[in-house]
Amino acid sequence: MVNIEQLLAPHNFSAFANAAELEAALADKITQQLNIALGKTGRASIAVSGGSTPKALFQLLSMADIDWQSIDVSLVDERWVATDSDQSNEKMLRQQLLINYASKANFIGMKSAVDDIEAGVIEYNAKLKDKIKQPFDILLLGMGNDGHTASWFPDAAEIEQALNPDGQSATLATRPRSQPMPRISLSFACVAQAKNITLHITGAEKRKVLENGLSDQQENLLPIHQTLLQLEQAVDIYWAD
Ligand code: 6PG
């Protein structure tokens, strides 16, 4: 079993003095990466995580004066709730990111009109195939204090399917016991295709989970550790206290 230094060695860990400095640097990086992608093909795509951490980053990004109408914006994961629910990542994006210049972005949500989440998985797989530039140029991950990332929760029965590098579906439903509602999420197999992956985390607790939560048993790895171990590309890890 690897130790944390070995686990993080292939990745780029950056510690910032505070959240505002992290957000400014990350907004600049994402803007540059979007412009590079636009310069190559005239289109770009980005998948972002929800939760509370990225809200201020999204507000900064929304003010980037770039060709948003040529950019596909979607989600890494979503709570399976109505898109007007306060729990909805789509609602949060519409309030924090899809405003200002970014209001012109081509947003494709994960929650479908139908209530059946398995039908929603099929529907979103079709959107990935037909409507969203793939692979994602940029993909933004968060992390919970339980070591989940995306909606790959340690207490979800679907966790092995979610993290399977050879998984056949780009999207899956998870039903974590700790969560009040089911989740729809990109799979590891889809996330691993992204051209640039950033993990955005803040606070001492999350840094402790990242750096000290490493199990010495492969089968007990937290999803974030298994993700960092399995990915064949360097993840930019942005952390601030
Ligand atoms: C979600 C996110 C999830 C998030 C972590 C961290 O739907 O909740 O996509 O993966 O990144 O739960 O959330 P916080 O930023 O709120 O701590």
PDB file of C-alpha atoms and ligand atoms in Angstrom:
ATOM      1  CA  MET A   1       0.000   0.000   0.000  1.00  0.00           C
ATOM      2  CA  VAL A   2       1.272   3.494  -0.865  1.00  0.00           C
ATOM      3  CA  ASN A   3       1.722   6.275   1.676  1.00  0.00           C
ATOM      4  CA  ILE A   4       0.264   9.756   1.256  1.00  0.00           C
ATOM      5  CA  GLU A   5       3.477  11.207  -0.165  1.00  0.00           C
ATOM      6  CA  GLN A   6       3.493   8.543  -2.885  1.00  0.00           C
ATOM      7  CA  LEU A   7      -0.253   9.030  -3.484  1.00  0.00           C
ATOM      8  CA  LEU A   8       0.088  12.802  -3.958  1.00  0.00           C
ATOM      9  CA  ALA A   9       3.470  12.718  -5.750  1.00  0.00           C
ATOM     10  CA  PRO A  10       2.032  12.501  -9.317  1.00  0.00           C
ATOM     11  CA  HIS A  11      -0.361  15.392  -8.570  1.00  0.00           C
ATOM     12  CA  ASN A  12       0.188  19.122  -8.140  1.00  0.00           C
ATOM     13  CA  PHE A  13      -0.739  20.297  -4.637  1.00  0.00           C
ATOM     14  CA  SER A  14      -0.995  24.104  -4.232  1.00  0.00           C
ATOM     15  CA  ALA A  15      -1.706  25.690  -0.844  1.00  0.00           C
ATOM     16  CA  PHE A  16      -3.037  29.265  -0.949  1.00  0.00           C
ATOM     17  CA  ALA A  17      -2.966  31.847   1.857  1.00  0.00           C
ATOM     18  CA  ASN A  18      -6.762  32.138   1.785  1.00  0.00           C
ATOM     19  CA  ALA A  19      -9.847  31.132  -0.207  1.00  0.00           C
ATOM     20  CA  ALA A  20      -9.955  34.425  -2.123  1.00  0.00           C
ATOM     21  CA  GLU A  21      -6.421  33.975  -3.473  1.00  0.00           C
ATOM     22  CA  LEU A  22      -7.226  30.367  -4.410  1.00  0.00           C
ATOM     23  CA  GLU A  23     -10.406  31.407  -6.213  1.00  0.00           C
ATOM     24  CA  ALA A  24      -8.638  34.185  -8.158  1.00  0.00           C
ATOM     25  CA  ALA A  25      -5.885  31.806  -9.278  1.00  0.00           C
ATOM     26  CA  LEU A  26      -8.319  29.015 -10.146  1.00  0.00           C
ATOM     27  CA  ALA A  27     -10.657  31.347 -12.058  1.00  0.00           C
ATOM     28  CA  ASP A  28      -7.671  32.569 -14.096  1.00  0.00           C
ATOM     29  CA  LYS A  29      -6.505  29.013 -14.787  1.00  0.00           C
ATOM     30  CA  ILE A  30      -9.945  27.831 -15.867  1.00  0.00           C
ATOM     31  CA  THR A  31     -10.417  30.904 -18.077  1.00  0.00           C
ATOM     32  CA  GLN A  32      -7.075  30.260 -19.752  1.00  0.00           C
ATOM     33  CA  GLN A  33      -7.855  26.555 -20.237  1.00  0.00           C
ATOM     34  CA  LEU A  34     -11.246  27.391 -21.754  1.00  0.00           C
ATOM     35  CA  ASN A  35      -9.643  29.878 -24.149  1.00  0.00           C
ATOM     36  CA  ILE A  36      -7.008  27.328 -25.178  1.00  0.00           C
ATOM     37  CA  ALA A  37      -9.730  24.783 -25.929  1.00  0.00           C
ATOM     38  CA  LEU A  38     -11.767  27.389 -27.832  1.00  0.00           C
ATOM     39  CA  GLY A  39      -8.668  28.326 -29.815  1.00  0.00           C
ATOM     40  CA  LYS A  40      -8.137  24.710 -30.895  1.00  0.00           C
ATOM     41  CA  THR A  41     -11.648  23.683 -31.964  1.00  0.00           C
ATOM     42  CA  GLY A  42     -13.912  26.670 -31.468  1.00  0.00           C
ATOM     43  CA  ARG A  43     -15.706  24.797 -28.674  1.00  0.00           C
ATOM     44  CA  ALA A  44     -14.963  23.970 -25.053  1.00  0.00           C
ATOM     45  CA  SER A  45     -16.629  22.025 -22.262  1.00  0.00           C
ATOM     46  CA  ILE A  46     -16.426  22.094 -18.491  1.00  0.00           C
ATOM     47  CA  ALA A  47     -18.037  19.924 -15.802  1.00  0.00           C
ATOM     48  CA  VAL A  48     -18.215  21.340 -12.301  1.00  0.00           C
ATOM     49  CA  SER A  49     -19.137  19.954  -8.914  1.00  0.00           C
ATOM     50  CA  GLY A  50     -21.772  21.489  -6.702  1.00  0.00           C
ATOM     51  CA  GLY A  51     -21.824  22.017  -2.959  1.00  0.00           C
ATOM     52  CA  SER A  52     -20.817  25.243  -1.202  1.00  0.00           C
ATOM     53  CA  THR A  53     -17.047  25.442  -1.834  1.00  0.00           C
ATOM     54  CA  PRO A  54     -17.100  26.599  -5.469  1.00  0.00           C
ATOM     55  CA  LYS A  55     -19.786  29.339  -5.173  1.00  0.00           C
ATOM     56  CA  ALA A  56     -17.375  32.298  -4.964  1.00  0.00           C
ATOM     57  CA  LEU A  57     -15.222  30.769  -7.707  1.00  0.00           C
ATOM     58  CA  PHE A  58     -18.275  30.532  -9.956  1.00  0.00           C
ATOM     59  CA  GLN A  59     -19.114  34.195  -9.382  1.00  0.00           C
ATOM     60  CA  LEU A  60     -15.573  35.144 -10.467  1.00  0.00           C
ATOM     61  CA  LEU A  61     -15.774  32.852 -13.487  1.00  0.00           C
ATOM     62  CA  SER A  62     -19.123  34.346 -14.518  1.00  0.00           C
ATOM     63  CA  MET A  63     -17.351  37.671 -15.068  1.00  0.00           C
ATOM     64  CA  ALA A  64     -14.811  36.260 -17.541  1.00  0.00           C
ATOM     65  CA  ASP A  65     -15.350  37.977 -20.879  1.00  0.00           C
ATOM     66  CA  ILE A  66     -14.895  34.885 -23.079  1.00  0.00           C
ATOM     67  CA  ASP A  67     -16.925  33.178 -25.803  1.00  0.00           C
ATOM     68  CA  TRP A  68     -19.320  31.497 -23.379  1.00  0.00           C
ATOM     69  CA  GLN A  69     -21.874  30.661 -26.093  1.00  0.00           C
ATOM     70  CA  SER A  70     -19.298  28.212 -27.489  1.00  0.00           C
ATOM     71  CA  ILE A  71     -18.768  26.598 -24.093  1.00  0.00           C
ATOM     72  CA  ASP A  72     -20.770  23.587 -22.854  1.00  0.00           C
ATOM     73  CA  VAL A  73     -21.203  23.794 -19.086  1.00  0.00           C
ATOM     74  CA  SER A  74     -22.434  20.764 -17.164  1.00  0.00           C
ATOM     75  CA  LEU A  75     -22.218  19.038 -13.796  1.00  0.00           C
ATOM     76  CA  VAL A  76     -20.047  16.298 -12.321  1.00  0.00           C
ATOM     77  CA  ASP A  77     -22.945  15.232 -10.139  1.00  0.00           C
ATOM     78  CA  GLU A  78     -26.414  16.256  -9.045  1.00  0.00           C
ATOM     79  CA  ARG A  79     -28.853  15.599  -6.286  1.00  0.00           C
ATOM     80  CA  TRP A  80     -31.960  13.922  -7.664  1.00  0.00           C
ATOM     81  CA  VAL A  81     -34.328  16.749  -6.733  1.00  0.00           C
ATOM     82  CA  ALA A  82     -36.372  19.319  -8.657  1.00  0.00           C
ATOM     83  CA  THR A  83     -34.147  21.948 -10.246  1.00  0.00           C
ATOM     84  CA  ASP A  84     -35.882  24.664  -8.213  1.00  0.00           C
ATOM     85  CA  SER A  85     -34.999  22.924  -4.940  1.00  0.00           C
ATOM     86  CA  ASP A  86     -32.419  24.578  -2.679  1.00  0.00           C
ATOM     87  CA  GLN A  87     -30.606  21.222  -2.780  1.00  0.00           C
ATOM     88  CA  SER A  88     -30.202  21.372  -6.571  1.00  0.00           C
ATOM     89  CA  ASN A  89     -26.707  21.921  -7.973  1.00  0.00           C
ATOM     90  CA  GLU A  90     -28.365  23.181 -11.155  1.00  0.00           C
ATOM     91  CA  LYS A  91     -30.197  25.862  -9.175  1.00  0.00           C
ATOM     92  CA  MET A  92     -26.925  26.874  -7.502  1.00  0.00           C
ATOM     93  CA  LEU A  93     -25.170  27.107 -10.880  1.00  0.00           C
ATOM     94  CA  ARG A  94     -27.966  29.246 -12.316  1.00  0.00           C
ATOM     95  CA  GLN A  95     -27.560  31.624  -9.361  1.00  0.00           C
ATOM     96  CA  GLN A  96     -23.759  31.673  -9.075  1.00  0.00           C
ATOM     97  CA  LEU A  97     -22.214  30.787 -12.448  1.00  0.00           C
ATOM     98  CA  LEU A  98     -24.720  31.212 -15.292  1.00  0.00           C
ATOM     99  CA  ILE A  99     -24.927  34.970 -14.745  1.00  0.00           C
ATOM    100  CA  ASN A 100     -23.050  37.991 -16.155  1.00  0.00           C
ATOM    101  CA  TYR A 101     -21.002  37.001 -19.246  1.00  0.00           C
ATOM    102  CA  ALA A 102     -21.421  33.303 -18.406  1.00  0.00           C
ATOM    103  CA  SER A 103     -25.202  33.593 -18.757  1.00  0.00           C
ATOM    104  CA  LYS A 104     -24.591  32.926 -22.482  1.00  0.00           C
ATOM    105  CA  ALA A 105     -23.023  29.515 -21.784  1.00  0.00           C
ATOM    106  CA  ASN A 106     -24.628  26.357 -23.169  1.00  0.00           C
ATOM    107  CA  PHE A 107     -25.685  24.727 -19.898  1.00  0.00           C
ATOM    108  CA  ILE A 108     -26.799  21.086 -19.908  1.00  0.00           C
ATOM    109  CA  GLY A 109     -28.145  19.864 -16.559  1.00  0.00           C
ATOM    110  CA  MET A 110     -28.210  16.300 -15.204  1.00  0.00           C
ATOM    111  CA  LYS A 111     -31.704  16.265 -13.654  1.00  0.00           C
ATOM    112  CA  SER A 112     -34.279  15.097 -16.169  1.00  0.00           C
ATOM    113  CA  ALA A 113     -37.974  15.930 -16.205  1.00  0.00           C
ATOM    114  CA  VAL A 114     -38.819  12.315 -15.394  1.00  0.00           C
ATOM    115  CA  ASP A 115     -38.569  11.239 -11.755  1.00  0.00           C
ATOM    116  CA  ASP A 116     -36.998   7.866 -12.512  1.00  0.00           C
ATOM    117  CA  ILE A 117     -33.256   8.301 -11.910  1.00  0.00           C
ATOM    118  CA  GLU A 118     -32.303   5.277 -14.018  1.00  0.00           C
ATOM    119  CA  ALA A 119     -34.119   6.910 -16.954  1.00  0.00           C
ATOM    120  CA  GLY A 120     -32.257  10.083 -16.076  1.00  0.00           C
ATOM    121  CA  VAL A 121     -28.940   8.221 -16.336  1.00  0.00           C
ATOM    122  CA  ILE A 122     -29.848   7.011 -19.836  1.00  0.00           C
ATOM    123  CA  GLU A 123     -30.965  10.521 -20.794  1.00  0.00           C
ATOM    124  CA  TYR A 124     -27.764  12.156 -19.556  1.00  0.00           C
ATOM    125  CA  ASN A 125     -25.586   9.543 -21.267  1.00  0.00           C
ATOM    126  CA  ALA A 126     -27.322  10.552 -24.503  1.00  0.00           C
ATOM    127  CA  LYS A 127     -26.637  14.231 -23.788  1.00  0.00           C
ATOM    128  CA  LEU A 128     -22.957  13.425 -23.272  1.00  0.00           C
ATOM    129  CA  LYS A 129     -22.934  11.630 -26.597  1.00  0.00           C
ATOM    130  CA  ASP A 130     -24.889  14.166 -28.638  1.00  0.00           C
ATOM    131  CA  LYS A 131     -24.836  17.560 -26.945  1.00  0.00           C
ATOM    132  CA  ILE A 132     -21.728  18.022 -24.817  1.00  0.00           C
ATOM    133  CA  LYS A 133     -18.219  18.249 -26.198  1.00  0.00           C
ATOM    134  CA  GLN A 134     -16.357  15.162 -24.982  1.00  0.00           C
ATOM    135  CA  PRO A 135     -14.041  14.554 -23.359  1.00  0.00           C
ATOM    136  CA  PHE A 136     -14.466  17.476 -20.975  1.00  0.00           C
ATOM    137  CA  ASP A 137     -11.714  20.051 -21.381  1.00  0.00           C
ATOM    138  CA  ILE A 138     -11.935  20.951 -17.705  1.00  0.00           C
ATOM    139  CA  LEU A 139     -13.408  19.063 -14.777  1.00  0.00           C
ATOM    140  CA  LEU A 140     -13.711  20.473 -11.262  1.00  0.00           C
ATOM    141  CA  LEU A 141     -13.969  18.063  -8.328  1.00  0.00           C
ATOM    142  CA  GLY A 142     -14.817  18.831  -4.726  1.00  0.00           C
ATOM    143  CA  MET A 143     -14.526  16.583  -1.692  1.00  0.00           C
ATOM    144  CA  GLY A 144     -16.632  15.923   1.379  1.00  0.00           C
ATOM    145  CA  ASN A 145     -15.284  15.349   4.882  1.00  0.00           C
ATOM    146  CA  ASP A 146     -16.175  11.677   4.441  1.00  0.00           C
ATOM    147  CA  GLY A 147     -13.709  11.483   1.561  1.00  0.00           C
ATOM    148  CA  HIS A 148     -16.343  11.355  -1.209  1.00  0.00           C
ATOM    149  CA  THR A 149     -15.824  13.167  -4.468  1.00  0.00           C
ATOM    150  CA  ALA A 150     -18.376  13.589  -7.237  1.00  0.00           C
ATOM    151  CA  SER A 151     -21.243  11.541  -5.797  1.00  0.00           C
ATOM    152  CA  TRP A 152     -18.986   8.599  -5.081  1.00  0.00           C
ATOM    153  CA  PHE A 153     -19.781   8.199  -1.399  1.00  0.00           C
ATOM    154  CA  PRO A 154     -18.029   5.572   0.748  1.00  0.00           C
ATOM    155  CA  ASP A 155     -21.433   4.375   2.036  1.00  0.00           C
ATOM    156  CA  ALA A 156     -23.015   3.955  -1.399  1.00  0.00           C
ATOM    157  CA  ALA A 157     -23.642   0.388  -2.525  1.00  0.00           C
ATOM    158  CA  GLU A 158     -22.665   1.537  -6.055  1.00  0.00           C
ATOM    159  CA  ILE A 159     -19.189   2.765  -5.022  1.00  0.00           C
ATOM    160  CA  GLU A 160     -17.279  -0.036  -6.761  1.00  0.00           C
ATOM    161  CA  GLN A 161     -19.269   0.515  -9.981  1.00  0.00           C
ATOM    162  CA  ALA A 162     -18.661   4.270  -9.700  1.00  0.00           C
ATOM    163  CA  LEU A 163     -14.886   3.926  -9.317  1.00  0.00           C
ATOM    164  CA  ASN A 164     -14.404   1.147 -11.874  1.00  0.00           C
ATOM    165  CA  PRO A 165     -11.837   2.441 -14.408  1.00  0.00           C
ATOM    166  CA  ASP A 166     -13.292   0.039 -16.995  1.00  0.00           C
ATOM    167  CA  GLY A 167     -16.876   1.113 -16.317  1.00  0.00           C
ATOM    168  CA  GLN A 168     -19.006   1.101 -19.439  1.00  0.00           C
ATOM    169  CA  SER A 169     -21.391   3.909 -18.500  1.00  0.00           C
ATOM    170  CA  ALA A 170     -20.334   7.554 -18.303  1.00  0.00           C
ATOM    171  CA  THR A 171     -23.090   8.201 -15.774  1.00  0.00           C
ATOM    172  CA  LEU A 172     -24.601   6.311 -12.862  1.00  0.00           C
ATOM    173  CA  ALA A 173     -27.051   6.671 -10.007  1.00  0.00           C
ATOM    174  CA  THR A 174     -25.853   6.317  -6.437  1.00  0.00           C
ATOM    175  CA  ARG A 175     -27.938   5.970  -3.259  1.00  0.00           C
ATOM    176  CA  PRO A 176     -25.573   6.827  -0.390  1.00  0.00           C
ATOM    177  CA  ARG A 177     -27.070   5.825   2.969  1.00  0.00           C
ATOM    178  CA  SER A 178     -25.812   9.111   4.464  1.00  0.00           C
ATOM    179  CA  GLN A 179     -27.613  11.259   1.901  1.00  0.00           C
ATOM    180  CA  PRO A 180     -31.311  12.306   1.974  1.00  0.00           C
ATOM    181  CA  MET A 181     -31.757  11.767  -1.756  1.00  0.00           C
ATOM    182  CA  PRO A 182     -30.325   9.687  -4.600  1.00  0.00           C
ATOM    183  CA  ARG A 183     -27.535  11.169  -6.715  1.00  0.00           C
ATOM    184  CA  ILE A 184     -26.710  11.102 -10.405  1.00  0.00           C
ATOM    185  CA  SER A 185     -22.979  11.300 -11.106  1.00  0.00           C
ATOM    186  CA  LEU A 186     -20.369  10.995 -13.779  1.00  0.00           C
ATOM    187  CA  SER A 187     -18.488   7.754 -13.374  1.00  0.00           C
ATOM    188  CA  PHE A 188     -14.745   7.513 -12.754  1.00  0.00           C
ATOM    189  CA  ALA A 189     -14.393   6.182 -16.316  1.00  0.00           C
ATOM    190  CA  CYS A 190     -15.865   9.440 -17.646  1.00  0.00           C
ATOM    191  CA  VAL A 191     -14.009  11.741 -15.238  1.00  0.00           C
ATOM    192  CA  ALA A 192     -10.701  10.061 -16.105  1.00  0.00           C
ATOM    193  CA  GLN A 193     -11.118  11.126 -19.760  1.00  0.00           C
ATOM    194  CA  ALA A 194     -11.144  14.845 -18.890  1.00  0.00           C
ATOM    195  CA  LYS A 195      -8.159  16.829 -20.178  1.00  0.00           C
ATOM    196  CA  ASN A 196      -7.660  18.909 -17.034  1.00  0.00           C
ATOM    197  CA  ILE A 197      -8.875  17.884 -13.571  1.00  0.00           C
ATOM    198  CA  THR A 198      -8.747  20.184 -10.556  1.00  0.00           C
ATOM    199  CA  LEU A 199      -9.676  19.208  -7.005  1.00  0.00           C
ATOM    200  CA  HIS A 200     -10.869  22.314  -5.112  1.00  0.00           C
ATOM    201  CA  ILE A 201     -10.951  21.940  -1.337  1.00  0.00           C
ATOM    202  CA  THR A 202     -10.783  24.345   1.601  1.00  0.00           C
ATOM    203  CA  GLY A 203     -10.375  24.112   5.360  1.00  0.00           C
ATOM    204  CA  ALA A 204      -8.214  22.166   7.793  1.00  0.00           C
ATOM    205  CA  GLU A 205     -10.664  19.264   8.078  1.00  0.00           C
ATOM    206  CA  LYS A 206     -10.610  18.469   4.376  1.00  0.00           C
ATOM    207  CA  ARG A 207      -6.819  18.734   4.243  1.00  0.00           C
ATOM    208  CA  LYS A 208      -6.658  16.310   7.173  1.00  0.00           C
ATOM    209  CA  VAL A 209      -8.970  13.856   5.376  1.00  0.00           C
ATOM    210  CA  LEU A 210      -6.847  14.159   2.228  1.00  0.00           C
ATOM    211  CA  GLU A 211      -3.503  13.776   3.972  1.00  0.00           C
ATOM    212  CA  ASN A 212      -4.263  11.619   7.000  1.00  0.00           C
ATOM    213  CA  GLY A 213      -7.301   9.638   5.994  1.00  0.00           C
ATOM    214  CA  LEU A 214      -5.289   7.212   3.925  1.00  0.00           C
ATOM    215  CA  SER A 215      -6.076   3.649   4.853  1.00  0.00           C
ATOM    216  CA  ASP A 216      -3.279   1.083   4.804  1.00  0.00           C
ATOM    217  CA  GLN A 217      -5.717  -1.424   3.286  1.00  0.00           C
ATOM    218  CA  GLN A 218      -6.458  -1.071  -0.433  1.00  0.00           C
ATOM    219  CA  GLU A 219     -10.066  -2.193   0.075  1.00  0.00           C
ATOM    220  CA  ASN A 220     -10.673   0.556   2.654  1.00  0.00           C
ATOM    221  CA  LEU A 221      -9.433   3.459   0.565  1.00  0.00           C
ATOM    222  CA  LEU A 222     -11.627   6.564   0.625  1.00  0.00           C
ATOM    223  CA  PRO A 223     -13.092   7.420  -2.795  1.00  0.00           C
ATOM    224  CA  ILE A 224     -10.877  10.506  -3.072  1.00  0.00           C
ATOM    225  CA  HIS A 225      -7.748   8.412  -2.447  1.00  0.00           C
ATOM    226  CA  GLN A 226      -8.794   5.674  -4.834  1.00  0.00           C
ATOM    227  CA  THR A 227      -9.513   8.373  -7.434  1.00  0.00           C
ATOM    228  CA  LEU A 228      -6.081  10.005  -7.036  1.00  0.00           C
ATOM    229  CA  LEU A 229      -4.406   6.583  -7.086  1.00  0.00           C
ATOM    230  CA  GLN A 230      -6.223   5.398 -10.246  1.00  0.00           C
ATOM    231  CA  LEU A 231      -6.058   8.557 -12.344  1.00  0.00           C
ATOM    232  CA  GLU A 232      -3.282   8.406 -14.941  1.00  0.00           C
ATOM    233  CA  GLN A 233      -3.083  12.180 -15.196  1.00  0.00           C
ATOM    234  CA  ALA A 234      -1.856  14.797 -12.734  1.00  0.00           C
ATOM    235  CA  VAL A 235      -4.664  16.438 -10.779  1.00  0.00           C
ATOM    236  CA  ASP A 236      -4.197  20.077  -9.753  1.00  0.00           C
ATOM    237  CA  ILE A 237      -5.142  20.141  -6.073  1.00  0.00           C
ATOM    238  CA  TYR A 238      -6.032  23.644  -4.908  1.00  0.00           C
ATOM    239  CA  TRP A 239      -6.305  24.061  -1.126  1.00  0.00           C
ATOM    240  CA  ALA A 240      -6.711  27.026   1.193  1.00  0.00           C
ATOM    241  CA  ASP A 241      -7.416  27.146   4.916  1.00  0.00           C
TER     242      ASP A 241
HETATM  243  C1  6PG B   1     -22.384  17.886  -4.293  1.00  0.00           C
HETATM  244  C2  6PG B   1     -21.006  17.996  -4.846  1.00  0.00           C
HETATM  245  C3  6PG B   1     -20.065  17.225  -3.976  1.00  0.00           C
HETATM  246  C4  6PG B   1     -19.227  18.287  -3.291  1.00  0.00           C
HETATM  247  C5  6PG B   1     -18.800  17.822  -1.931  1.00  0.00           C
HETATM  248  C6  6PG B   1     -18.234  19.000  -1.144  1.00  0.00           C
HETATM  249  O1  6PG B   1     -23.330  17.674  -5.060  1.00  0.00           O
HETATM  250  O2  6PG B   1     -22.499  18.054  -3.069  1.00  0.00           O
HETATM  251  O3  6PG B   1     -20.882  17.788  -6.146  1.00  0.00           O
HETATM  252  O4  6PG B   1     -19.288  16.264  -4.569  1.00  0.00           O
HETATM  253  O5  6PG B   1     -18.103  18.596  -4.090  1.00  0.00           O
HETATM  254  O6  6PG B   1     -19.946  17.318  -1.263  1.00  0.00           O
HETATM  255  O7  6PG B   1     -19.279  19.878  -0.857  1.00  0.00           O
HETATM  256  P1  6PG B   1     -18.984  21.267  -0.095  1.00  0.00           P
HETATM  257  O8  6PG B   1     -18.230  22.110  -1.086  1.00  0.00           O
HETATM  258  O9  6PG B   1     -20.340  21.827   0.201  1.00  0.00           O
HETATM  259  O10 6PG B   1     -18.167  20.926   1.111  1.00  0.00           O
END
